[in-house]
Amino acid sequence: MSARIDWTSTRSAGLAGELVVPGDKSISHRAVMFAALADGSSTIDGFLEGEDTCATARAFAQMGVRIETPSASRRIVHGVGLHGLAASAQPIDCGNAGTGMRLLAGLLAGQSFDSVLIGDESLSRRPMRRVIEPLVAMGASIEAGEAGLPPLRIHGGRVLRGIHCRPPVASAQVKSAVLLAGLYAEGETEISEIHPTRDYSERMLAAFGWPIAFGAGWARLHGGHRLVATDVVVPADFSSAAFFLVAASLVPGSELILRDVGLNPRRTGLLEALRLMGADISECRRRERCGEMIADLVVRHAPLRGIDIPVELVPDMIDEFPALFIAAAGARGTTRVRGAAELRVKESDRIATMATGLRALGVDIAETPDGADIVGGVIGGGQVASHGDHRIAMSFAVAGLVAAAPVRITDCANVATSFPGFVEMANGCGFGLSSIGA
Ligand code: S3P
């Protein structure tokens, strides 16, 4: 476990510069997984050097996959084929990563050997029944700890059968776990979603040559094909860009350019929400790269107003609510969030953590079971606990830019899970962020 780090964020006179934020976390996890299972060697460029994605790469190394790191953000993965993984002698530690654990659960359910998946304190509190139930329906044998929590013990050597399922939560992680098990299953696996979620697994399976049919909210494949090595270029992570979109919108005099940001429509709900609030964000050099839409985003300061977040945007901005709450606190009027109960089972209970933190800074916020009402106005100084949640820490760093007095944020080491180098990049464009080893 990393040493504890606290931050202090102070008021900014304006943000300026051009940034390339690190590679997309969701795509980086999947690129390593599919490359490991492919026949042949794949190069991944723009790989996120974060703790979460490095844990996934380590998992495959433990299962006998040779992965080279010729330079930072580049991996060469020597795939072993669909049936070439070997049992790991040690439990596989997914660290803080829900994506790592849930997707691996699907993939490992189809192996001939047993596996154990463990995680850190936060991941050990996250619900796994959502993946266990459909996988068991496919014939998998998985034991979890009490109340369906990690660790997961996955027994190999089972015959999996394809299923048709419609999970009760909109979750790309659940969908991907089922599709990964479906690669090993007899017959057809089909999943339909209560709301469409990010489709990176579907796109990447197709890019690696697996026949798959998919559209918004559904996907269908058959077991028994093979994956063929391919090179992947990972776009900059929209979720990491999000902190800068909110920061530059809030701080008077700001203008930032964010290069090569992934704009998959199932990820960019925050862009729409911020625009509805009055943000000035434009896109240029919009183009396709490796099957994903990317663009440079130019964001300039603009006064924001509170809105009711359209409920249909919620799954498309599920990771961006901590940042949105800060935008709402700095806006004029009230912002209402509903239909976002999933936030309670992320790296922390993000509704409670944000509400407690904002209250500590003098912001008027009322929690509901599935959202919050945030009354914008003056953000004060004070101390907030991130509860080791990377996105909470970065969001309050943004709050400090417009706060009346410094904001101290405790327990920020986990920012390295998704955004290594955040402090340096943020200070490079005008944040006043200092880091204190506690
Ligand atoms: C992810 C899906 C989302 C998201 C997470 C990454 C993925 O989780 O919150 O950060 O890579 O599939 P759910 O699908 O469980 O909502």
mmCIF file with all atom_site columns, C-alpha atoms in Angstrom, residues 21-24 27 200 233-241 245 258-268 271 286-287 289 292-297:
data_model
loop_
_atom_site.group_PDB
_atom_site.id
_atom_site.type_symbol
_atom_site.label_atom_id
_atom_site.label_alt_id
_atom_site.label_comp_id
_atom_site.label_asym_id
_atom_site.label_entity_id
_atom_site.label_seq_id
_atom_site.pdbx_PDB_ins_code
_atom_site.Cartn_x
_atom_site.Cartn_y
_atom_site.Cartn_z
_atom_site.occupancy
_atom_site.B_iso_or_equiv
_atom_site.pdbx_formal_charge
_atom_site.auth_seq_id
_atom_site.auth_comp_id
_atom_site.auth_asym_id
_atom_site.auth_atom_id
_atom_site.pdbx_PDB_model_num
ATOM 1  C CA . VAL A 1 21  ? -3.754  13.707 -20.228 1.00 0.00 ? 21  VAL A CA 1
ATOM 2  C CA . PRO A 1 22  ? -2.794  10.020 -19.766 1.00 0.00 ? 22  PRO A CA 1
ATOM 3  C CA . GLY A 1 23  ? -4.341  7.161  -21.726 1.00 0.00 ? 23  GLY A CA 1
ATOM 4  C CA . ASP A 1 24  ? -7.862  5.881  -21.235 1.00 0.00 ? 24  ASP A CA 1
ATOM 5  C CA . ILE A 1 27  ? -9.311  0.895  -23.025 1.00 0.00 ? 27  ILE A CA 1
ATOM 6  C CA . TYR A 1 200 ? -15.013 -0.739 -25.738 1.00 0.00 ? 200 TYR A CA 1
ATOM 7  C CA . VAL A 1 233 ? -3.419  3.344  -29.837 1.00 0.00 ? 233 VAL A CA 1
ATOM 8  C CA . VAL A 1 234 ? -5.171  4.424  -26.650 1.00 0.00 ? 234 VAL A CA 1
ATOM 9  C CA . PRO A 1 235 ? -6.784  7.884  -26.672 1.00 0.00 ? 235 PRO A CA 1
ATOM 10 C CA . ALA A 1 236 ? -6.350  10.349 -23.804 1.00 0.00 ? 236 ALA A CA 1
ATOM 11 C CA . ASP A 1 237 ? -8.863  9.567  -21.058 1.00 0.00 ? 237 ASP A CA 1
ATOM 12 C CA . PHE A 1 238 ? -11.972 11.769 -21.141 1.00 0.00 ? 238 PHE A CA 1
ATOM 13 C CA . SER A 1 239 ? -12.425 11.098 -17.419 1.00 0.00 ? 239 SER A CA 1
ATOM 14 C CA . SER A 1 240 ? -9.001  12.612 -16.693 1.00 0.00 ? 240 SER A CA 1
ATOM 15 C CA . ALA A 1 241 ? -9.653  15.531 -19.059 1.00 0.00 ? 241 ALA A CA 1
ATOM 16 C CA . LEU A 1 245 ? -12.784 20.995 -18.327 1.00 0.00 ? 245 LEU A CA 1
ATOM 17 C CA . LEU A 1 258 ? -6.709  19.167 -24.215 1.00 0.00 ? 258 LEU A CA 1
ATOM 18 C CA . ARG A 1 259 ? -5.223  17.102 -27.027 1.00 0.00 ? 259 ARG A CA 1
ATOM 19 C CA . ASP A 1 260 ? -6.370  13.756 -28.480 1.00 0.00 ? 260 ASP A CA 1
ATOM 20 C CA . VAL A 1 261 ? -9.202  13.140 -26.019 1.00 0.00 ? 261 VAL A CA 1
ATOM 21 C CA . GLY A 1 262 ? -11.344 10.028 -26.556 1.00 0.00 ? 262 GLY A CA 1
ATOM 22 C CA . LEU A 1 263 ? -14.920 11.089 -27.306 1.00 0.00 ? 263 LEU A CA 1
ATOM 23 C CA . ASN A 1 264 ? -16.795 7.793  -27.309 1.00 0.00 ? 264 ASN A CA 1
ATOM 24 C CA . PRO A 1 265 ? -20.431 8.962  -26.987 1.00 0.00 ? 265 PRO A CA 1
ATOM 25 C CA . ARG A 1 266 ? -20.989 6.641  -24.006 1.00 0.00 ? 266 ARG A CA 1
ATOM 26 C CA . ARG A 1 267 ? -18.317 8.593  -22.088 1.00 0.00 ? 267 ARG A CA 1
ATOM 27 C CA . THR A 1 268 ? -19.003 12.232 -22.848 1.00 0.00 ? 268 THR A CA 1
ATOM 28 C CA . LEU A 1 271 ? -19.477 17.499 -21.973 1.00 0.00 ? 271 LEU A CA 1
ATOM 29 C CA . ARG A 1 286 ? -12.172 15.658 -34.683 1.00 0.00 ? 286 ARG A CA 1
ATOM 30 C CA . ARG A 1 287 ? -11.024 12.389 -36.241 1.00 0.00 ? 287 ARG A CA 1
ATOM 31 C CA . ARG A 1 289 ? -8.174  6.652  -34.549 1.00 0.00 ? 289 ARG A CA 1
ATOM 32 C CA . GLU A 1 292 ? -12.501 5.594  -31.616 1.00 0.00 ? 292 GLU A CA 1
ATOM 33 C CA . MET A 1 293 ? -13.483 9.220  -32.168 1.00 0.00 ? 293 MET A CA 1
ATOM 34 C CA . ILE A 1 294 ? -10.909 11.635 -30.728 1.00 0.00 ? 294 ILE A CA 1
ATOM 35 C CA . ALA A 1 295 ? -10.584 15.427 -30.811 1.00 0.00 ? 295 ALA A CA 1
ATOM 36 C CA . ASP A 1 296 ? -8.787  18.330 -29.181 1.00 0.00 ? 296 ASP A CA 1
ATOM 37 C CA . LEU A 1 297 ? -11.000 20.141 -26.694 1.00 0.00 ? 297 LEU A CA 1
#
